[in-house]
Amino acid sequence: MRILFLSTRHNGLSQRAQVELEELGHHLDIAEVADGTQMEAAAQRFRPDLILAPMLKSAIPASVWQRYTCLIVHPGIPGDRGPSALDWAVLEGASAWGVTVLEARDELDGGPVLAHREFPLREASKSAIYRRETTDAAMVAIREALERYQRGQRPPFDEPSPHRGRERPPCRQSDRQIDWDGPVEQVLRHIRSADSAPGLLASLGGVKARLYGVHAEAKLRGKPGRLLAQRDGAVCVACADGAIWISHLRRRQGLSADDPRYDIKLPAAQVLADRLMGVPELPLAADARPSGSTWQPIRYRERGHNGYLHFDFLNGAMGTEALERLLAAYRHARARPTRTLVLCGGEDFWSNGIDLNAIEASRDPAEASWGNILAMNALVREIVLTHDKRTVALMRGNAGAGGVILALAADLVYAREGIVLNPHYKGMGGLYGSEYWTYLLPRRVGETAARLLTESLQPLGTARARRIGLVDGVMAGSELPGAMEAILAPGNELRHWREELARKAARREEDERRKPLERYAEEELVEMRRNFFGADQAYHLARRAFVRKLEIVPEGVAAERA
Ligand code: COA
């Protein structure tokens, strides 16, 4: 079928639907639309067999849905209606939630239901649930809806949902409000209901800011609302019956609009720098095993011959300091008497490359970009040159730009089924890219596919990534990490392990003879220097627009995005 996507933003869910439906042989056209007029124009232009709206914030006009069957993906259970479906479910601590695919009608989210799927609701932020459970369930529901549509089956279907929703108003700050002398469980739930957008507004250290990236703390105690500690950029604040860590804040109050930190999601300690006098830094080593829950973004654990290095950075953004900590943890892990080192990334994202927010908030974004890319390169180089261990990248979440290339530095690359990869840089104002990508990408997929991936700027699904050799294996989320143990076991057997290391050394030597590793980086960095310090401001404008959610209009002037 020829399917037109109408999306407010072609986000992770919409991209996943694109790669899955293309795998099924459908022809897709993608239109990012802000209003009914743009939807009419897109329908007119593409004349599809069917319209699908994977992530649409405004109503489809009758002129479109009366002419074309329009299927809407609503991130809520059947009967649920309104713009804050998942917000309410997380806020109210629902035990299960779901996704519904319904036909567009005059009433928003009120059309006939073609398919729906439910899932248990875990304790996580709204956006983490959207990216994983909602997206996985949406794919099943979309496929079922399309099959029914193609077979000519029309709703209603005789399959009652175990849960029944209702119309809900938009979820406001006043609905989510927290008191620091409330219980931890409630405070976490309220903050998570607004994370990643719009962010719960609360008073912290005497200033109002929006809160993101929260984790329970089992040990620290204090007067509710007091800042108890800081760690790697996060702050710990006391509640009635415990405490929580907050990794990121977005602040306007008390900052002038020309303060580079103004209104950008940044590490909490950076945002509250003027309020942290006397608040102790409580570092926690990657291999420390705290007895209760706490915040430990870089964790190292061992099982048998395998070492597992986790790095859970908000939005997969890898800033310079975080990378320095990660490199130190990597070196520590490398020195351990294991045979295989598994890089696990974060649960939500594997990596999205350099931290564009931190760069945007710095006094000198060009210098900050340069420092960040050198720190990325240092980590990639260390992995590529690890001759004494097998290295494995285990991508459990989406990845973009240099974040994808980081995984390719490892000997073996595995991915959770359904993650979306964007192995290209150019979308960020023509950024050339580094991380030794000119070596690592063609080494895996060949020159032609590498060119196609980096030039087409298209998302890549795991099925195709496996076919073209970008990844070695794909696993269902439910199989992880158990499946990893079984996959790695034969190669950990001493004789095989030694043979594998010998093969790896021979290959590296051969590659080095053909072209020294450092030459790739030098060539890439010449281009990156031009991107960062040259006369062409395209990267700086694109980054600014990305971080501040602005739209770049043709003349290169940025205007507020809806
Ligand atoms: N630095 C800082 N924040 C980043 C980031 C980065 N490199 N990459 C993604 N994010 C943030 C987004 O701002 C967004 O934050 P929000 O929830 O506060 O709005 C969040 O991560 C999710 O990203 P989003 O763009 O909504 O996800 P997506 O699935 O629609 O798109 C990408 C995925 C990878 C295509 C897109 O995030 C992207 O282009 N990222 C930038 C990659 C890049 O150019 N890195 C620098 C070169 S190495």
Coordinates of C-alpha atoms and ligand atoms in Angstrom, one line a residue:
M1 CA 0.0 0.0 0.0
R2 CA 1.0 3.6 -0.4
I3 CA 0.8 5.0 3.1
L4 CA 1.1 8.7 4.1
F5 CA 2.4 9.4 7.6
L6 CA 1.1 12.6 9.1
S7 CA 3.2 13.4 12.2
T8 CA 3.7 16.5 14.3
R9 CA 7.3 15.2 14.6
H10 CA 8.8 12.2 12.9
N11 CA 9.9 11.0 16.3
G12 CA 11.2 7.6 17.5
L13 CA 7.8 5.9 17.4
S14 CA 7.0 7.4 14.0
Q15 CA 10.5 6.3 12.7
R16 CA 10.0 2.8 14.1
A17 CA 6.7 2.6 12.3
Q18 CA 8.3 3.8 9.1
V19 CA 11.1 1.1 9.2
E20 CA 8.6 -1.7 10.1
L21 CA 6.1 -0.9 7.5
E22 CA 8.8 -0.5 4.8
E23 CA 10.0 -4.0 5.8
L24 CA 6.5 -5.2 5.1
G25 CA 6.7 -3.8 1.6
H26 CA 4.6 -0.7 1.9
H27 CA 5.5 2.5 0.2
L28 CA 5.7 5.4 2.7
D29 CA 5.6 9.1 2.4
I30 CA 6.4 11.1 5.5
A31 CA 4.9 14.6 6.2
E32 CA 5.6 16.6 9.3
V33 CA 2.5 18.8 9.7
A34 CA 1.5 21.5 12.1
D35 CA -2.1 22.1 11.2
G36 CA -5.1 21.0 9.0
T37 CA -4.0 23.0 6.0
Q38 CA -0.7 21.3 5.9
M39 CA -2.5 17.9 6.3
E40 CA -4.8 18.7 3.3
A41 CA -1.8 19.8 1.2
A42 CA 0.1 16.5 2.1
A43 CA -2.9 14.3 1.2
Q44 CA -3.4 16.2 -2.0
R45 CA 0.3 15.8 -2.9
F46 CA 0.8 12.1 -2.1
R47 CA -2.8 10.8 -2.8
P48 CA -2.2 7.7 -0.5
D49 CA -4.2 4.5 -0.2
L50 CA -4.3 5.1 3.6
I51 CA -3.1 7.7 6.1
L52 CA -1.5 6.8 9.4
A53 CA -0.8 9.3 12.2
P54 CA 1.8 7.8 14.5
M55 CA 2.3 10.9 16.5
L56 CA -0.1 13.7 15.8
K57 CA -1.0 16.5 18.2
S58 CA -3.7 18.2 16.1
A59 CA -7.0 17.0 14.7
I60 CA -7.2 15.7 11.1
P61 CA -9.7 17.9 9.2
A62 CA -12.9 16.3 7.9
S63 CA -11.9 17.2 4.3
V64 CA -9.1 14.7 4.8
W65 CA -10.6 11.9 6.8
Q66 CA -13.8 11.9 4.7
R67 CA -11.7 11.2 1.6
Y68 CA -9.1 8.9 3.0
T69 CA -9.2 6.3 5.8
C70 CA -7.0 7.9 8.5
L71 CA -5.7 5.7 11.3
I72 CA -4.6 7.5 14.5
V73 CA -2.2 6.0 17.0
H74 CA -3.4 7.1 20.5
P75 CA -1.0 6.3 23.4
G76 CA -3.8 5.2 25.6
I77 CA -6.3 2.4 26.2
P78 CA -9.6 2.2 24.3
G79 CA -12.0 4.8 25.5
D80 CA -9.2 7.1 26.7
R81 CA -9.3 10.5 25.1
G82 CA -7.3 13.7 25.4
P83 CA -3.7 15.1 24.9
S84 CA -2.2 13.8 28.2
A85 CA -2.9 10.0 28.0
L86 CA 0.4 8.7 29.3
D87 CA 0.8 11.6 31.7
W88 CA -2.3 10.7 33.6
A89 CA -1.5 7.0 33.6
V90 CA 2.0 7.6 35.1
L91 CA 0.7 10.3 37.5
E92 CA -2.0 8.1 38.9
G93 CA 0.2 5.0 39.1
A94 CA -2.0 2.8 36.7
S95 CA -0.9 -0.8 36.8
A96 CA -1.3 -1.3 33.0
W97 CA -1.7 1.0 30.1
G98 CA -2.0 0.7 26.3
V99 CA -2.1 1.9 22.8
T100 CA -5.1 2.2 20.5
V101 CA -5.3 2.5 16.7
L102 CA -8.6 4.2 15.7
E103 CA -10.1 5.9 12.8
A104 CA -10.2 9.7 12.6
R105 CA -13.6 11.3 13.2
D106 CA -14.8 14.7 14.3
E107 CA -14.4 13.8 17.9
L108 CA -10.7 13.7 18.8
D109 CA -9.7 10.1 19.7
G110 CA -13.3 9.2 19.5
G111 CA -13.4 7.2 16.2
P112 CA -14.0 3.4 15.7
V113 CA -11.2 1.3 17.2
L114 CA -9.3 -1.0 14.7
A115 CA -6.8 -2.5 17.2
H116 CA -5.3 -2.0 20.6
R117 CA -2.7 -3.5 22.9
E118 CA -2.1 -3.3 26.6
F119 CA 1.1 -3.6 28.7
P120 CA 2.1 -3.5 32.4
L121 CA 3.2 0.0 33.4
R122 CA 6.6 0.0 35.0
E123 CA 8.0 2.7 37.3
A124 CA 9.8 4.9 34.8
S125 CA 9.5 8.3 33.2
K126 CA 6.7 9.0 30.7
S127 CA 9.1 9.3 27.8
A128 CA 10.9 6.0 28.7
I129 CA 7.6 4.2 28.6
Y130 CA 6.7 5.9 25.4
R131 CA 9.9 4.9 23.8
R132 CA 9.7 1.3 24.8
E133 CA 6.4 -0.2 25.9
T134 CA 4.2 2.2 24.0
T135 CA 6.3 2.0 20.9
D136 CA 6.5 -1.9 21.0
A137 CA 2.7 -2.1 21.6
A138 CA 2.0 0.4 18.9
M139 CA 3.8 -1.6 16.3
V140 CA 1.7 -4.7 17.1
A141 CA -1.5 -2.7 17.0
I142 CA -0.6 -0.9 13.8
R143 CA 0.2 -4.2 12.0
E144 CA -3.1 -5.7 13.1
A145 CA -5.0 -2.6 12.1
L146 CA -3.4 -2.6 8.6
E147 CA -4.1 -6.3 8.2
R148 CA -7.8 -5.8 9.1
Y149 CA -8.0 -2.8 6.8
Q150 CA -6.5 -4.7 3.9
R151 CA -8.9 -7.6 4.5
G152 CA -11.8 -5.2 4.6
Q153 CA -12.7 -5.9 8.2
R154 CA -14.4 -3.0 9.8
P155 CA -14.9 -2.1 13.5
P156 CA -16.4 -2.7 16.0
F157 CA -14.6 -6.0 16.9
D158 CA -15.7 -8.3 19.6
E159 CA -12.6 -8.0 21.9
P160 CA -13.2 -6.0 25.0
S161 CA -10.2 -4.3 26.5
P162 CA -9.5 -5.4 30.1
H163 CA -9.2 -1.7 30.9
R164 CA -11.5 1.1 29.8
G165 CA -10.5 4.7 29.5
R166 CA -12.4 8.0 29.5
E167 CA -12.0 11.5 28.3
R168 CA -9.3 13.4 30.3
P169 CA -8.4 17.1 30.2
P170 CA -4.8 18.2 29.6
C171 CA -2.6 17.4 32.6
R172 CA -1.4 20.7 34.1
Q173 CA 1.4 21.7 36.5
S174 CA -1.3 22.1 39.3
D175 CA -2.4 18.4 38.8
R176 CA 1.2 17.2 39.3
Q177 CA 2.4 19.6 42.0
I178 CA 4.6 18.0 44.7
D179 CA 5.5 18.7 48.3
W180 CA 9.0 17.7 49.4
D181 CA 7.4 16.5 52.7
G182 CA 5.4 14.0 50.6
P183 CA 6.4 10.3 50.3
V184 CA 9.2 9.4 47.8
E185 CA 7.0 7.1 45.8
Q186 CA 4.5 9.9 45.2
V187 CA 7.2 12.5 44.4
L188 CA 8.8 10.2 41.9
R189 CA 5.5 9.4 40.2
H190 CA 4.6 13.1 39.8
I191 CA 8.0 14.1 38.4
R192 CA 8.0 11.1 36.0
S193 CA 4.6 12.0 34.7
A194 CA 6.1 15.2 33.2
D195 CA 9.5 13.8 32.2
S196 CA 10.7 14.5 29.4
A197 CA 8.1 17.2 28.7
P198 CA 7.0 19.6 30.0
G199 CA 9.0 18.9 33.2
L200 CA 7.5 19.3 36.6
L201 CA 8.0 22.8 38.0
A202 CA 9.1 22.8 41.7
S203 CA 11.1 24.8 44.1
L204 CA 14.6 23.4 44.7
G205 CA 17.4 25.1 46.7
G206 CA 15.2 28.3 46.7
V207 CA 14.7 28.5 42.9
K208 CA 11.9 27.3 40.6
A209 CA 13.0 24.8 38.0
R210 CA 11.7 21.9 36.0
L211 CA 12.9 18.4 37.1
Y212 CA 14.1 15.5 35.0
G213 CA 15.8 12.1 35.4
V214 CA 14.8 11.1 39.0
H215 CA 15.9 8.0 41.0
A216 CA 15.2 6.8 44.5
E217 CA 17.9 7.1 47.1
A218 CA 17.8 4.4 49.9
K219 CA 20.2 5.8 52.5
L220 CA 20.4 9.6 52.6
R221 CA 18.0 11.3 54.9
G222 CA 17.3 15.0 55.8
K223 CA 14.8 17.7 56.3
P224 CA 12.3 17.6 53.4
G225 CA 13.4 19.9 50.6
R226 CA 17.0 20.1 51.7
L227 CA 19.8 19.4 49.2
L228 CA 21.7 16.5 50.8
A229 CA 24.4 15.7 48.3
Q230 CA 25.7 16.0 44.7
R231 CA 27.2 13.3 42.5
D232 CA 28.4 13.5 38.9
G233 CA 26.1 16.5 38.2
A234 CA 23.0 15.2 40.0
V235 CA 21.6 16.5 43.2
C236 CA 20.0 14.6 46.0
V237 CA 17.0 16.1 47.8
A238 CA 15.2 15.0 50.9
C239 CA 11.6 13.9 51.0
A240 CA 9.4 12.8 54.0
D241 CA 10.4 9.2 54.1
G242 CA 13.7 9.2 52.1
A243 CA 15.4 11.1 49.3
I244 CA 15.6 11.3 45.5
W245 CA 18.3 12.1 43.0
I246 CA 17.6 14.5 40.2
S247 CA 19.9 14.4 37.3
H248 CA 18.7 17.4 35.2
L249 CA 17.0 20.7 35.6
R250 CA 15.7 23.4 33.3
R251 CA 15.6 26.8 34.9
R252 CA 14.5 30.3 34.0
Q253 CA 14.0 31.9 37.4
G254 CA 17.0 33.9 38.6
L255 CA 18.9 33.6 35.3
S256 CA 19.0 36.4 32.8
A257 CA 17.8 35.4 29.3
D258 CA 21.4 35.8 28.0
D259 CA 22.8 33.4 30.6
P260 CA 23.7 30.4 28.3
R261 CA 22.0 28.0 30.9
Y262 CA 18.7 29.8 30.5
D263 CA 15.8 27.3 29.9
I264 CA 18.1 24.4 28.8
K265 CA 17.9 20.9 30.3
L266 CA 21.3 20.6 32.0
P267 CA 22.9 18.6 34.8
A268 CA 21.2 19.8 38.1
A269 CA 24.5 20.8 39.8
Q270 CA 25.3 23.1 36.9
V271 CA 21.9 24.7 37.0
L272 CA 22.1 25.1 40.8
A273 CA 25.8 26.1 40.9
D274 CA 25.0 29.2 43.0
R275 CA 23.0 27.1 45.6
L276 CA 25.4 24.2 46.3
M277 CA 27.7 25.8 48.9
G278 CA 28.3 23.1 51.6
V279 CA 26.4 20.4 49.7
P280 CA 28.9 17.5 49.8
E281 CA 30.0 15.6 46.6
L282 CA 29.4 11.9 47.2
P283 CA 31.1 10.0 44.4
L284 CA 30.4 6.4 43.8
A285 CA 32.8 4.2 41.9
A286 CA 31.5 2.2 38.9
D287 CA 32.1 -1.1 40.6
A288 CA 30.7 0.0 44.0
R289 CA 27.7 -2.1 45.0
P290 CA 25.4 0.1 47.0
S291 CA 23.1 -1.9 49.2
G292 CA 19.9 0.0 48.3
S293 CA 18.8 2.1 45.4
T294 CA 20.8 5.2 44.4
W295 CA 22.0 7.0 41.4
Q296 CA 24.9 5.3 39.7
P297 CA 24.9 6.2 36.0
I298 CA 28.1 4.3 35.2
R299 CA 28.1 0.8 36.7
Y300 CA 30.4 -2.1 36.2
R301 CA 29.4 -5.7 37.1
E302 CA 30.9 -9.1 36.4
R303 CA 29.3 -12.5 35.7
G304 CA 31.6 -15.4 34.9
H305 CA 34.1 -14.4 32.2
N306 CA 32.1 -11.3 31.3
G307 CA 32.3 -7.7 32.5
Y308 CA 29.3 -5.5 31.9
L309 CA 29.8 -1.7 31.7
H310 CA 26.5 0.3 31.9
F311 CA 26.4 4.0 31.0
D312 CA 23.0 5.5 31.5
F313 CA 23.1 9.1 30.4
L314 CA 19.9 11.2 30.1
N315 CA 18.8 11.1 26.4
G316 CA 22.0 9.3 25.5
A317 CA 23.8 12.6 25.5
M318 CA 27.5 12.1 26.3
G319 CA 29.2 15.2 27.6
T320 CA 32.9 15.7 28.0
E321 CA 33.0 15.1 31.7
A322 CA 30.7 12.1 31.5
L323 CA 33.0 10.6 28.8
E324 CA 36.0 11.1 30.9
R325 CA 34.4 9.2 33.8
L326 CA 33.3 6.5 31.3
L327 CA 36.8 6.2 29.8
A328 CA 38.2 5.8 33.3
A329 CA 35.6 3.1 34.1
Y330 CA 36.3 1.4 30.8
R331 CA 40.1 1.3 31.6
H332 CA 39.3 -0.2 35.0
A333 CA 37.0 -2.8 33.4
R334 CA 39.7 -3.6 30.8
A335 CA 42.2 -4.3 33.6
R336 CA 40.0 -6.9 35.2
P337 CA 40.7 -10.6 34.6
T338 CA 37.6 -11.2 32.4
R339 CA 37.6 -12.3 28.8
T340 CA 34.8 -10.3 27.3
L341 CA 33.7 -6.8 28.1
V342 CA 30.1 -6.0 27.3
L343 CA 29.2 -2.3 26.8
C344 CA 25.6 -2.0 27.8
G345 CA 24.8 1.7 27.3
G346 CA 21.6 2.9 29.0
E347 CA 18.3 1.2 29.2
D348 CA 16.5 4.1 27.5
F349 CA 19.1 5.1 24.9
W350 CA 22.4 3.5 23.9
S351 CA 24.0 6.9 22.9
N352 CA 23.2 10.0 20.9
G353 CA 26.7 11.2 20.7
I354 CA 28.1 14.5 22.0
D355 CA 25.9 16.5 24.5
L356 CA 24.4 19.2 22.4
N357 CA 22.6 20.8 25.4
A358 CA 25.9 21.2 27.3
I359 CA 27.5 22.6 24.2
E360 CA 24.7 25.1 23.7
A361 CA 24.9 26.2 27.3
S362 CA 28.6 26.8 27.3
R363 CA 30.3 30.2 26.9
D364 CA 32.1 29.0 23.8
P365 CA 30.1 26.4 21.9
A366 CA 32.8 25.8 19.2
E367 CA 35.4 25.0 21.8
A368 CA 33.0 22.9 23.8
S369 CA 32.0 20.9 20.7
W370 CA 35.7 20.3 19.9
G371 CA 36.5 19.1 23.5
N372 CA 33.4 16.9 23.4
I373 CA 34.3 15.3 20.1
L374 CA 37.9 14.6 21.2
A375 CA 36.5 12.9 24.3
M376 CA 34.2 10.7 22.1
N377 CA 37.2 9.9 19.9
A378 CA 39.3 8.9 22.9
L379 CA 36.7 6.4 24.1
V380 CA 36.3 5.0 20.6
R381 CA 40.0 4.7 20.1
E382 CA 40.4 2.9 23.4
I383 CA 37.7 0.3 22.4
V384 CA 39.2 -0.2 18.9
L385 CA 42.6 -0.8 20.4
T386 CA 41.5 -3.2 23.1
H387 CA 43.6 -6.2 22.1
D388 CA 43.4 -8.2 25.3
K389 CA 39.6 -8.7 25.4
R390 CA 36.6 -9.4 23.2
T391 CA 34.4 -6.3 23.2
V392 CA 30.7 -6.4 22.7
A393 CA 28.2 -3.5 22.2
L394 CA 24.8 -4.4 23.5
M395 CA 22.4 -1.7 22.2
R396 CA 19.2 -1.8 24.3
G397 CA 17.9 1.6 23.3
N398 CA 17.9 4.0 20.3
A399 CA 21.1 5.5 19.0
G400 CA 22.0 8.4 16.8
A401 CA 25.0 10.0 15.0
G402 CA 28.3 9.3 16.8
G403 CA 26.4 7.2 19.3
V404 CA 25.8 4.5 16.6
I405 CA 29.5 4.7 15.6
L406 CA 30.5 4.2 19.2
A407 CA 28.9 0.7 19.1
L408 CA 30.8 -0.2 15.9
A409 CA 34.1 0.2 17.8
A410 CA 33.3 -3.1 19.5
D411 CA 34.2 -6.5 18.0
L412 CA 30.6 -7.7 18.2
V413 CA 27.4 -5.6 18.0
Y414 CA 24.0 -6.8 19.3
A415 CA 20.7 -4.8 19.4
R416 CA 17.4 -5.1 21.1
E417 CA 14.8 -5.9 18.5
G418 CA 12.9 -2.7 17.4
I419 CA 15.4 0.0 18.4
V420 CA 15.9 2.7 15.8
L421 CA 19.3 3.8 14.7
N422 CA 20.2 7.0 12.9
P423 CA 23.8 6.5 11.7
H424 CA 24.3 9.9 10.2
Y425 CA 25.5 13.3 11.2
K426 CA 24.5 15.6 8.4
G427 CA 21.1 16.5 9.7
M428 CA 22.8 18.5 12.4
G429 CA 23.7 21.5 10.1
G430 CA 25.9 19.4 7.7
L431 CA 28.1 18.1 10.5
Y432 CA 30.8 15.9 9.0
G433 CA 31.1 13.6 12.0
S434 CA 34.0 11.9 13.7
E435 CA 34.4 8.9 16.1
Y436 CA 36.5 7.2 13.4
W437 CA 33.3 6.7 11.4
T438 CA 35.1 6.8 8.1
Y439 CA 36.9 3.6 9.2
L440 CA 34.3 1.9 11.3
L441 CA 31.2 2.2 9.2
P442 CA 32.6 1.0 5.8
R443 CA 34.5 -1.7 7.7
R444 CA 31.1 -3.2 8.7
V445 CA 28.8 -2.5 5.9
G446 CA 31.1 -1.6 2.9
E447 CA 31.6 1.8 1.1
T448 CA 28.3 1.8 -0.8
A449 CA 26.0 1.1 2.2
A450 CA 28.1 3.5 4.3
R451 CA 27.5 6.3 1.8
L452 CA 23.8 5.5 1.6
L453 CA 23.4 5.5 5.4
T454 CA 25.2 8.7 5.9
E455 CA 23.7 10.6 2.9
S456 CA 20.0 9.4 3.0
L457 CA 19.5 10.6 6.6
Q458 CA 17.0 7.8 7.0
P459 CA 16.3 5.8 10.2
L460 CA 17.5 2.2 10.2
G461 CA 15.5 -0.6 11.8
T462 CA 17.1 -3.7 13.4
A463 CA 16.1 -6.1 10.7
R464 CA 17.9 -4.1 8.0
A465 CA 20.8 -3.4 10.3
R466 CA 21.2 -7.1 10.7
R467 CA 20.9 -7.8 6.9
I468 CA 23.6 -5.2 6.0
G469 CA 25.9 -6.3 8.8
L470 CA 25.7 -3.2 10.9
V471 CA 24.8 -5.4 13.8
D472 CA 25.7 -9.1 14.4
G473 CA 22.5 -10.1 16.1
V474 CA 19.1 -8.9 17.2
M475 CA 17.3 -10.0 20.4
A476 CA 13.9 -9.5 21.8
G477 CA 13.9 -7.4 24.9
S478 CA 12.6 -10.3 27.0
E479 CA 15.6 -12.4 26.1
L480 CA 18.1 -9.9 27.4
P481 CA 20.5 -10.1 29.2
G482 CA 20.2 -13.9 29.6
A483 CA 20.6 -14.5 25.8
M484 CA 23.8 -12.6 25.9
E485 CA 25.4 -15.0 28.4
A486 CA 24.5 -18.0 26.1
I487 CA 25.8 -16.2 23.0
L488 CA 29.1 -15.2 24.6
A489 CA 29.8 -18.5 26.3
P490 CA 31.4 -20.4 23.4
G491 CA 33.8 -17.6 22.6
N492 CA 34.8 -17.4 26.3
E493 CA 36.2 -20.9 26.2
L494 CA 40.0 -20.4 26.5
R495 CA 41.1 -21.8 23.2
H496 CA 38.4 -20.0 21.2
W497 CA 39.0 -16.8 23.0
R498 CA 42.7 -16.9 22.3
E499 CA 42.0 -17.6 18.6
E500 CA 39.5 -14.8 18.4
L501 CA 42.0 -12.3 20.0
A502 CA 44.7 -13.5 17.5
R503 CA 42.3 -13.0 14.6
K504 CA 41.4 -9.6 15.9
A505 CA 45.0 -8.5 16.2
A506 CA 45.8 -9.7 12.7
R507 CA 42.9 -7.8 11.3
R508 CA 43.9 -4.6 13.2
E509 CA 47.5 -4.9 11.9
E510 CA 46.3 -5.4 8.4
D511 CA 43.9 -2.4 8.7
E512 CA 46.7 -0.3 10.2
R513 CA 49.0 -1.2 7.3
R514 CA 46.4 -0.1 4.8
K515 CA 45.7 3.2 6.6
P516 CA 46.8 4.1 10.1
L517 CA 43.9 4.5 12.5
E518 CA 44.9 8.0 13.5
R519 CA 44.8 9.2 9.9
Y520 CA 41.0 8.6 9.8
A521 CA 40.6 10.8 12.9
E522 CA 42.9 13.5 11.5
E523 CA 40.9 13.7 8.3
E524 CA 37.6 13.8 10.1
L525 CA 38.8 16.4 12.5
V526 CA 39.9 18.7 9.7
E527 CA 36.2 18.7 8.6
M528 CA 34.9 19.0 12.1
R529 CA 37.2 22.0 12.8
R530 CA 35.5 23.7 9.8
N531 CA 32.1 22.8 11.1
F532 CA 32.9 24.2 14.6
F533 CA 35.2 27.1 13.9
G534 CA 34.6 28.0 10.2
A535 CA 32.6 30.8 8.7
D536 CA 29.6 28.6 7.9
Q537 CA 27.3 28.7 11.0
A538 CA 25.0 25.9 9.8
Y539 CA 26.0 23.5 12.6
H540 CA 25.7 26.2 15.3
L541 CA 22.3 27.2 14.0
A542 CA 21.0 23.6 13.7
R543 CA 22.3 22.8 17.2
R544 CA 20.6 25.9 18.6
A545 CA 17.3 25.0 17.0
F546 CA 17.5 21.4 18.1
V547 CA 18.3 22.2 21.7
R548 CA 15.9 25.1 22.0
K549 CA 13.2 23.4 19.9
L550 CA 13.1 26.1 17.2
E551 CA 12.3 25.7 13.6
I552 CA 14.9 26.7 11.1
V553 CA 13.3 28.7 8.3
P554 CA 15.0 28.9 4.9
E555 CA 16.9 32.1 5.5
G556 CA 18.5 30.4 8.4
V557 CA 16.6 32.4 10.9
A558 CA 15.2 30.4 13.8
A559 CA 11.6 30.8 14.8
E560 CA 9.7 29.2 17.7
R561 CA 8.5 25.6 17.0
A562 CA 5.0 24.8 18.0
Ligands
COA1 N1 22.5 15.9 23.0 C1 21.6 16.4 23.8 N2 20.3 16.0 23.8 C2 20.0 15.1 22.9 C3 20.9 14.6 21.9 C4 22.2 15.0 22.0 N3 23.2 14.6 21.2 N4 20.3 13.7 21.1 C5 19.0 13.6 21.5 N5 18.8 14.5 22.6 C6 17.6 14.7 23.3 C7 16.5 15.5 22.6 O1 16.7 16.9 22.7 C8 15.3 15.0 23.2 O2 15.2 15.7 24.5 P1 13.8 16.1 25.1 O3 13.1 14.9 25.5 O4 14.3 16.9 26.3 O5 13.1 16.9 24.1 C9 15.6 13.6 23.6 O6 17.0 13.4 23.5 C10 15.0 12.6 22.6 O7 15.4 13.0 21.3 P2 14.4 13.1 20.1 O8 15.1 14.0 19.1 O9 13.1 13.6 20.6 O10 14.4 11.6 19.6 P3 14.0 11.1 18.2 O11 13.9 9.6 18.4 O12 12.9 11.9 17.6 O13 15.3 11.4 17.3 C11 17.7 11.4 16.9 C12 16.5 10.7 17.5 C13 19.0 10.7 17.2 C14 17.6 11.4 15.3 C15 17.8 12.9 17.3 O14 17.7 12.9 18.7 C16 19.0 13.6 16.9 O15 19.2 14.0 15.8 N6 19.9 13.8 17.9 C17 21.2 14.5 17.7 C18 22.3 13.5 17.3 C19 23.5 14.3 17.0 O16 23.6 15.1 16.0 N7 24.5 14.2 17.8 C20 25.7 15.0 17.7 C21 26.7 14.5 16.8 S1 27.6 13.1 17.5

